[in-house]
mmCIF file of the C-alpha atoms, coordinates in Angstrom:
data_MODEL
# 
_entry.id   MODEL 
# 
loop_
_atom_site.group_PDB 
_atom_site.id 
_atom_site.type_symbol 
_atom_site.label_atom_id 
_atom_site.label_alt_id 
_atom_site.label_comp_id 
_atom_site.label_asym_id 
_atom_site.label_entity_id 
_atom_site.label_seq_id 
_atom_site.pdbx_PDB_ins_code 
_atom_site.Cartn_x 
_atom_site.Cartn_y 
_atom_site.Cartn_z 
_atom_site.occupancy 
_atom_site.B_iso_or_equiv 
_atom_site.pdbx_formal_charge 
_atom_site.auth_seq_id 
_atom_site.auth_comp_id 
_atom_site.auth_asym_id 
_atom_site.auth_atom_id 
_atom_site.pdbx_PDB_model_num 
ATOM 1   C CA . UNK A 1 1   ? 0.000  0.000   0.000  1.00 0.00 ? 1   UNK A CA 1 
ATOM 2   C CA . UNK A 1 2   ? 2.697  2.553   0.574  1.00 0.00 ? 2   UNK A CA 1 
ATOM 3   C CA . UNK A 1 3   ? 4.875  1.609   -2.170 1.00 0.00 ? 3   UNK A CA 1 
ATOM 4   C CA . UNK A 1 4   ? 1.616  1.885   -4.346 1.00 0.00 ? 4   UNK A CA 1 
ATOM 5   C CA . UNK A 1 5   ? 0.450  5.489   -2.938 1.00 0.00 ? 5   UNK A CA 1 
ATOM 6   C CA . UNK A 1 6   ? 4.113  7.179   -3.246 1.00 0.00 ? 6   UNK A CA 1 
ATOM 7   C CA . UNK A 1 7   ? 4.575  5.470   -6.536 1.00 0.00 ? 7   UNK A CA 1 
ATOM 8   C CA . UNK A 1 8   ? 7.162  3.558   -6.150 1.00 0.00 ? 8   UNK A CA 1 
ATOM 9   C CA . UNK A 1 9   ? 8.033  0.938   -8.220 1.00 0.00 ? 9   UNK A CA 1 
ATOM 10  C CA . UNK A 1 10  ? 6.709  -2.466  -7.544 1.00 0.00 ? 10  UNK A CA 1 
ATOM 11  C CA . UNK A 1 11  ? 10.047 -4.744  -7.967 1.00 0.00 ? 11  UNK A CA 1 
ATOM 12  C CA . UNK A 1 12  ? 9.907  -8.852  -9.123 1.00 0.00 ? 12  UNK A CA 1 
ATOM 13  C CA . UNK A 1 13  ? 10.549 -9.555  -5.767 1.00 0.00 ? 13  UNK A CA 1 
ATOM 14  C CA . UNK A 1 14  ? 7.329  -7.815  -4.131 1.00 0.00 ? 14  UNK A CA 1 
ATOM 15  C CA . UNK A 1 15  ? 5.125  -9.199  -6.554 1.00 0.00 ? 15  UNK A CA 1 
ATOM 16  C CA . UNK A 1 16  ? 6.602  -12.604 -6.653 1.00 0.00 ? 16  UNK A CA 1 
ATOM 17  C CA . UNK A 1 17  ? 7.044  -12.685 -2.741 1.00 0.00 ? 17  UNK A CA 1 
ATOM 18  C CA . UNK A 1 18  ? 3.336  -12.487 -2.160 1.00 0.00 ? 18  UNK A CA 1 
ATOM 19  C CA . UNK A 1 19  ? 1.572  -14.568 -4.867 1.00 0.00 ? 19  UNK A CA 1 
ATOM 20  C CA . UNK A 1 20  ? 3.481  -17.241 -4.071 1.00 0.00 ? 20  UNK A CA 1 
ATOM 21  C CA . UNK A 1 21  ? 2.868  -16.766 -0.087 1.00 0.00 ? 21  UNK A CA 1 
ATOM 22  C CA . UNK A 1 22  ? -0.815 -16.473 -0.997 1.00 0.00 ? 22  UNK A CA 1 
ATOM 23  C CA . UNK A 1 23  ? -0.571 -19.858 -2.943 1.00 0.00 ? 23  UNK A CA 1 
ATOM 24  C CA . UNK A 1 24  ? 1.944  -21.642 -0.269 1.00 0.00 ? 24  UNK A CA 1 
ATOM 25  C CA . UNK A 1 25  ? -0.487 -20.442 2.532  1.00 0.00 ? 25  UNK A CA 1 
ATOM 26  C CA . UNK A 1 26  ? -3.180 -22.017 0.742  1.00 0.00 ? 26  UNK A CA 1 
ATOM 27  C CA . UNK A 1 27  ? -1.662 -25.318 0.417  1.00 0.00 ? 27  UNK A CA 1 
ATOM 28  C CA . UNK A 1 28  ? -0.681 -25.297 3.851  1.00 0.00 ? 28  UNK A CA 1 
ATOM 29  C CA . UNK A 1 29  ? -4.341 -24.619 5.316  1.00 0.00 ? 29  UNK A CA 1 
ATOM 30  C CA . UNK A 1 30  ? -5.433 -27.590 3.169  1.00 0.00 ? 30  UNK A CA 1 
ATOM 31  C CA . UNK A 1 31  ? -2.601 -29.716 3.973  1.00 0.00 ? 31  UNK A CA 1 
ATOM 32  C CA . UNK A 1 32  ? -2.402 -28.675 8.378  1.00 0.00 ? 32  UNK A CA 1 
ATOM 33  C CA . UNK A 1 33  ? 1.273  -27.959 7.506  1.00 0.00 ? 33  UNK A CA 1 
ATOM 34  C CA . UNK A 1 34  ? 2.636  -28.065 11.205 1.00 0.00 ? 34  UNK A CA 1 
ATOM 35  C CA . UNK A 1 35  ? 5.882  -25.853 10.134 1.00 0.00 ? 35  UNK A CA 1 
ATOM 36  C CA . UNK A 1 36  ? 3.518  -23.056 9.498  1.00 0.00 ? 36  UNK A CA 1 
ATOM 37  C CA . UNK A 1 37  ? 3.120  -21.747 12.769 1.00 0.00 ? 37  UNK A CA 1 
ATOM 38  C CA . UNK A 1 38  ? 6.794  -21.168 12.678 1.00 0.00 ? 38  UNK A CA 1 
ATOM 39  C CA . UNK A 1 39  ? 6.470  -19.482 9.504  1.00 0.00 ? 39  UNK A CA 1 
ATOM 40  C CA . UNK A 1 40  ? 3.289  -16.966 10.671 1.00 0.00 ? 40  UNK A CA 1 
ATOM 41  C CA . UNK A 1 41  ? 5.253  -15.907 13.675 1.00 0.00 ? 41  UNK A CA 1 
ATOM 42  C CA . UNK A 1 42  ? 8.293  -15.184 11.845 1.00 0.00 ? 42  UNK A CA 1 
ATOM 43  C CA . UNK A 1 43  ? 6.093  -13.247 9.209  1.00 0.00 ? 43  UNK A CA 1 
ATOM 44  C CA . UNK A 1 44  ? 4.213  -11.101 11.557 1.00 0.00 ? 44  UNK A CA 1 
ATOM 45  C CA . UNK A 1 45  ? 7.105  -10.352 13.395 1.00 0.00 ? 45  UNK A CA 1 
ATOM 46  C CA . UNK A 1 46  ? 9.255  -9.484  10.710 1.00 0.00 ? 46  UNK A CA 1 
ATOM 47  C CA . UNK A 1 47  ? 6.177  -7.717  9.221  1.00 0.00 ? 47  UNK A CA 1 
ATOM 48  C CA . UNK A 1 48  ? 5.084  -5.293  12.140 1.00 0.00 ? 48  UNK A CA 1 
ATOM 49  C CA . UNK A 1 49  ? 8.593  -3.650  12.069 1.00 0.00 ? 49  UNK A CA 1 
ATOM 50  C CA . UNK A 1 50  ? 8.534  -3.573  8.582  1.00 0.00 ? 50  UNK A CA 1 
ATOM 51  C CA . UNK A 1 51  ? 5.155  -1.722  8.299  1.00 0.00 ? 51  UNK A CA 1 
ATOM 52  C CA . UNK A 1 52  ? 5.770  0.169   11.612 1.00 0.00 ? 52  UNK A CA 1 
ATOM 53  C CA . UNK A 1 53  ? 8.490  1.635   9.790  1.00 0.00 ? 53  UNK A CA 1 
ATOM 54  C CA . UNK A 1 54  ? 6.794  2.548   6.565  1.00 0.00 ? 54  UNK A CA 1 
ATOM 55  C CA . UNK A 1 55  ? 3.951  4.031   8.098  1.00 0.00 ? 55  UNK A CA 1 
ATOM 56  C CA . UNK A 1 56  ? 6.767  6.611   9.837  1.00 0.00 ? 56  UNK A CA 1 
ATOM 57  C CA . UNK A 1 57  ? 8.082  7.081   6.874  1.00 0.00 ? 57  UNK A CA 1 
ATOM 58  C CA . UNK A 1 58  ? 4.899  7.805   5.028  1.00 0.00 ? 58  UNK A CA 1 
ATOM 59  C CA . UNK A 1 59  ? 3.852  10.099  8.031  1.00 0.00 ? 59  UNK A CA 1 
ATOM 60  C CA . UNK A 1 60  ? 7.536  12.116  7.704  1.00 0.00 ? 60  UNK A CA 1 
ATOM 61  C CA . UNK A 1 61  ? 8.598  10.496  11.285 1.00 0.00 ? 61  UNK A CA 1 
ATOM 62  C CA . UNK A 1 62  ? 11.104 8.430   9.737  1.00 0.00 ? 62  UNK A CA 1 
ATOM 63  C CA . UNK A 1 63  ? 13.678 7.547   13.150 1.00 0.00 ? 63  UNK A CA 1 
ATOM 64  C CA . UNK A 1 64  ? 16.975 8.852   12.556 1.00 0.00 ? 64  UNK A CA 1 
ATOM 65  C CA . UNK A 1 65  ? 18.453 6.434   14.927 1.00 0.00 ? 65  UNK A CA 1 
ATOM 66  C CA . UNK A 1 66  ? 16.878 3.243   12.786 1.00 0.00 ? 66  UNK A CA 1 
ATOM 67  C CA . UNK A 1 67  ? 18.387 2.430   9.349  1.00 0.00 ? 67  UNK A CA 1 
ATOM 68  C CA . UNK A 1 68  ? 16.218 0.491   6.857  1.00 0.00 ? 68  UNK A CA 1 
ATOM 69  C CA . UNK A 1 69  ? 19.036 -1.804  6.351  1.00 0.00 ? 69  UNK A CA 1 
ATOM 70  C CA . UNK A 1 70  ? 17.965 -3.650  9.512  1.00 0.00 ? 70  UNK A CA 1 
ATOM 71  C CA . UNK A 1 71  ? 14.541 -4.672  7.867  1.00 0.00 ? 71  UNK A CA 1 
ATOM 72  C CA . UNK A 1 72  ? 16.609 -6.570  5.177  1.00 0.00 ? 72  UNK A CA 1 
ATOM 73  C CA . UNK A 1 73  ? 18.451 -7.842  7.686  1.00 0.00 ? 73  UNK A CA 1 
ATOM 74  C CA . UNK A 1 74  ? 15.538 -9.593  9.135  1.00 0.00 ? 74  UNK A CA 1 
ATOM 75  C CA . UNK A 1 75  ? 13.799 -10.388 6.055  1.00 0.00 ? 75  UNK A CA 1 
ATOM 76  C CA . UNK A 1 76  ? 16.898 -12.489 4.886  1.00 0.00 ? 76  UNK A CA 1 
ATOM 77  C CA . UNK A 1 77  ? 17.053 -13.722 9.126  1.00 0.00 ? 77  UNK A CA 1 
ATOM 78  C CA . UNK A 1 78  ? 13.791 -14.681 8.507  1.00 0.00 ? 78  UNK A CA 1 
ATOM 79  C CA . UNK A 1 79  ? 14.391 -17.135 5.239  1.00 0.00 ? 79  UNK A CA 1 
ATOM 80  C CA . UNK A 1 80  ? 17.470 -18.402 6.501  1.00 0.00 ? 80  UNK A CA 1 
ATOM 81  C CA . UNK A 1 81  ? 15.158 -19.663 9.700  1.00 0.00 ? 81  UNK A CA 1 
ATOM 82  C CA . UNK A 1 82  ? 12.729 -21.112 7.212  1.00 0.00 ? 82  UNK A CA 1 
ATOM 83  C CA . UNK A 1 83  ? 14.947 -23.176 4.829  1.00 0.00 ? 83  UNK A CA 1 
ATOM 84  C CA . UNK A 1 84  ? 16.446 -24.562 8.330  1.00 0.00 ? 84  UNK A CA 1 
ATOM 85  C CA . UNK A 1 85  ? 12.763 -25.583 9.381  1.00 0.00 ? 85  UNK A CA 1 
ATOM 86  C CA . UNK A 1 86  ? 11.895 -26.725 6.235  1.00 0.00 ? 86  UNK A CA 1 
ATOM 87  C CA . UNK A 1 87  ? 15.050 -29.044 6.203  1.00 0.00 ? 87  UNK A CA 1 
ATOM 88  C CA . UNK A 1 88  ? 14.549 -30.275 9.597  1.00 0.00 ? 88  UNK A CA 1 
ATOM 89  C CA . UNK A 1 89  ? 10.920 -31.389 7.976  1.00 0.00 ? 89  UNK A CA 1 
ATOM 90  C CA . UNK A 1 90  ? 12.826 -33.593 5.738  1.00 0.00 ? 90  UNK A CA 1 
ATOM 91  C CA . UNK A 1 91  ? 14.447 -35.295 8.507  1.00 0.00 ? 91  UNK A CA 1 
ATOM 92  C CA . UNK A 1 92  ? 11.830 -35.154 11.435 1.00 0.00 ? 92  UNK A CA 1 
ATOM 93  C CA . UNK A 1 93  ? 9.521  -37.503 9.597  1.00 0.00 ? 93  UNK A CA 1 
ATOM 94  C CA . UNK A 1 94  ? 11.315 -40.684 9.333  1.00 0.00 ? 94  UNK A CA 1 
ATOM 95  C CA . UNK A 1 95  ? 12.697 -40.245 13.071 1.00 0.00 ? 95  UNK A CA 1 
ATOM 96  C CA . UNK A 1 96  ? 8.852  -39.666 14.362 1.00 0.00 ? 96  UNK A CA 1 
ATOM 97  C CA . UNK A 1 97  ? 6.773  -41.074 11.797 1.00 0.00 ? 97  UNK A CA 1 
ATOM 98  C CA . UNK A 1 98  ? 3.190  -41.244 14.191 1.00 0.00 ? 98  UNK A CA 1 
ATOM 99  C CA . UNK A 1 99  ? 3.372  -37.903 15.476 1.00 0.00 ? 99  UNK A CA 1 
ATOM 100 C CA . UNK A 1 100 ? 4.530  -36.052 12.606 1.00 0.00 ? 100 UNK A CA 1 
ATOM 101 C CA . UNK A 1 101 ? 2.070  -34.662 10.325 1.00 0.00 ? 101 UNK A CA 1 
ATOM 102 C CA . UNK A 1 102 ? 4.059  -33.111 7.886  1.00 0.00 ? 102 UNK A CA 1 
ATOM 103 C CA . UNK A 1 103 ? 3.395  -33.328 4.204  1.00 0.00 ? 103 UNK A CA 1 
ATOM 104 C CA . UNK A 1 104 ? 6.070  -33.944 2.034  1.00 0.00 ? 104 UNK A CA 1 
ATOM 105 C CA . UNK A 1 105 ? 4.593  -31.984 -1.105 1.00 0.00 ? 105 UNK A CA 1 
ATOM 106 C CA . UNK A 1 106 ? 3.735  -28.995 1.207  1.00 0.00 ? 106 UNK A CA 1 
ATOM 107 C CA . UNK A 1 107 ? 7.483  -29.301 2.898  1.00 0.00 ? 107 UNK A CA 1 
ATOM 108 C CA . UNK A 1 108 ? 8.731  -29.077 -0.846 1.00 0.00 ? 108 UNK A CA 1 
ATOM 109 C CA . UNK A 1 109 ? 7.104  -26.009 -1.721 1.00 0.00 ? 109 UNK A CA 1 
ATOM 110 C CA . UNK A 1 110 ? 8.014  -24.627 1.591  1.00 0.00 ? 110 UNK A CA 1 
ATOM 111 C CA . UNK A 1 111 ? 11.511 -24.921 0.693  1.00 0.00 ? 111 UNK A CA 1 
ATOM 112 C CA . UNK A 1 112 ? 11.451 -23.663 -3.270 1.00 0.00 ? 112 UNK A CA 1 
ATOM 113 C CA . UNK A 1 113 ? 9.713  -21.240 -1.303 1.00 0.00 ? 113 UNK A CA 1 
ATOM 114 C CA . UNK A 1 114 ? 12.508 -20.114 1.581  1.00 0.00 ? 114 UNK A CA 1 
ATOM 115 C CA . UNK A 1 115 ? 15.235 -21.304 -0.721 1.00 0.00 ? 115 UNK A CA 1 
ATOM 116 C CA . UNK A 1 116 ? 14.202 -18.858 -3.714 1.00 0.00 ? 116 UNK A CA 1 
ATOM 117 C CA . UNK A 1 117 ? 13.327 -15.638 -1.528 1.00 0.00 ? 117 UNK A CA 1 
ATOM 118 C CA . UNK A 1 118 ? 16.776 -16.346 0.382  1.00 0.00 ? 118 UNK A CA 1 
ATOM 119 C CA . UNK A 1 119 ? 18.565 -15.833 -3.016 1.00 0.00 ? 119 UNK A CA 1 
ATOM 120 C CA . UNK A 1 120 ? 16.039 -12.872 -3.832 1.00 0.00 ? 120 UNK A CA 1 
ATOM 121 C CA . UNK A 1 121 ? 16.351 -11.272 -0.889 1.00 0.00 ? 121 UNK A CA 1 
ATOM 122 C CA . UNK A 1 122 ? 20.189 -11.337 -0.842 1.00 0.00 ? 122 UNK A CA 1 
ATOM 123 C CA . UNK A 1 123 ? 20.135 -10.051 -4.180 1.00 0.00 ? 123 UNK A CA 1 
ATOM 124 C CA . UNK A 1 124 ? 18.299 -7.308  -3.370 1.00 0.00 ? 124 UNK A CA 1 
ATOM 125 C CA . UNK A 1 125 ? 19.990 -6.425  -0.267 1.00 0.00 ? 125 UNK A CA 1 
ATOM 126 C CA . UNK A 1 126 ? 23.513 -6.473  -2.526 1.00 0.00 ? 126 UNK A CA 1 
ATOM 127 C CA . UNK A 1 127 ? 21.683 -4.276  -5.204 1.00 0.00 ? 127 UNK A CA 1 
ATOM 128 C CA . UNK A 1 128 ? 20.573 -1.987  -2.326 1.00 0.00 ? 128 UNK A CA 1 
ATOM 129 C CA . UNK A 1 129 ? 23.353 -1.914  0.351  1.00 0.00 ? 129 UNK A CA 1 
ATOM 130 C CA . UNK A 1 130 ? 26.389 -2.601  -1.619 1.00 0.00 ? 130 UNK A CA 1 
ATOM 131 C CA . UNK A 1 131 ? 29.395 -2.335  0.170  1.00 0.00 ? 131 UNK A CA 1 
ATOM 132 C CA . UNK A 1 132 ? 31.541 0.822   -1.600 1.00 0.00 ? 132 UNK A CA 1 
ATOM 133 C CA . UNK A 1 133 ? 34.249 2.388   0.495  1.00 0.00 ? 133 UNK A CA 1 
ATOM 134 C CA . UNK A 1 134 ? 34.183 0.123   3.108  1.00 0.00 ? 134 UNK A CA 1 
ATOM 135 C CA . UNK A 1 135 ? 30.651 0.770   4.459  1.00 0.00 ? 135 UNK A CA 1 
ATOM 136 C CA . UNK A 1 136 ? 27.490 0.026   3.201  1.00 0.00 ? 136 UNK A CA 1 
ATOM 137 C CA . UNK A 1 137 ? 25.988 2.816   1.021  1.00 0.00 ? 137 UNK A CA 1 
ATOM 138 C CA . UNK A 1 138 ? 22.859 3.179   3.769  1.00 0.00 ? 138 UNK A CA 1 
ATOM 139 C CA . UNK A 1 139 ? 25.289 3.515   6.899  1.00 0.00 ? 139 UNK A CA 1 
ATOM 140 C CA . UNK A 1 140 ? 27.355 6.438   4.783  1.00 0.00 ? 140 UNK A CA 1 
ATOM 141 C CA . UNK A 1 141 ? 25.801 10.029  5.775  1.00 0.00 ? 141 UNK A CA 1 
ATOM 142 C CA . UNK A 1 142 ? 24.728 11.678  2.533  1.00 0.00 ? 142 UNK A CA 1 
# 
C-alpha cells in the first residue's frame, strides 16, 4: 500500500514474494502444515517492524536512529530460519513417523519457497546496500 500510494516501483521480488505466499499459505491450510506456525510468527514479526516503519516514513517520522538496512536484515534472518525448518521437515519424519504430520509436497514447496526468496532477498539487499568504500551505502551520511 505505501509503495503503491508514493509510486514507487513495484520490484519482481514484491510481486513474486506475495503470490506465491498467498498460494503456499493455501496449500498449507489444506494440507495442516505443522511448520507453518513457525512461519506466521516469523512473518508477523518481521512484518510489524517492517510496516511500523513505513507508516513513519509515510507520516515524515522516519527515526533517525533506525536504518532500513535492519529490515533486510531480518527479512533475509527470517528465510534463513525457514529453509532450516523446512530441512529439519525432511528429517523429522522418518525419526517420528506417528506424530509427525508433515506433508512432504507442502514441505517441498516450503523450501522452493525459503530457498528462492533467500537468493532474492540477498540479491536485493547487494543491489541496495552494496558495500563501496568500506561501508554500506545506507550507513554512509549523505
Amino acid at each position: 500500500f505505501f509503495i503503491v500510494i508514493h509510486k514507487k516501483p513495484l520490484i519482481f521480488l514484491h510481486w513474486y514474494h506475495h503470490i506465491s505466499v498467498l498460494l503456499y499459505c493455501w496449500h498449507a491450510y489444506v494440507t495442516k502444515a505443522p511448520a507453518g506456525l513457525f512461519f506466521v510468527t516469523m512473518n508477523y514479526g518481521v512484518h510489524a517492524i517492517m510496516y511500523f516503519y513505513y507508516f513513519l516514513m509515510a507520516v515524515k517520522l522516519k527515526p533517525k536512529w533506525f536504518n532500513s538496512i535492519w529490515i533486510t536484515v531480518s527479512q533475509i534472518s527470517q528465510m534463513v530460519v525457514g529453509v532450516t525448518v523446512t530441512a529439519l521437515g525432511f528429517v523429522l519424519p522418518s525419526r517420528y513417523a506417528k506424530e509427525c504430520a508433515i506433508k512432504p509436497e507442502n514441505n517441498a514447496a516450503a523450501l522452493i519457497m525459503y530457498g528462492s526468496y533467500l537468493l532474492l532477498f540477498v540479491q536485493f539487499f547487494i543491489q541496495r546496500y552494496q558495500v563501496k568504500g568500506g561501508k554500506p551505502k545506507s550507513l554512509k551520511k549523505e
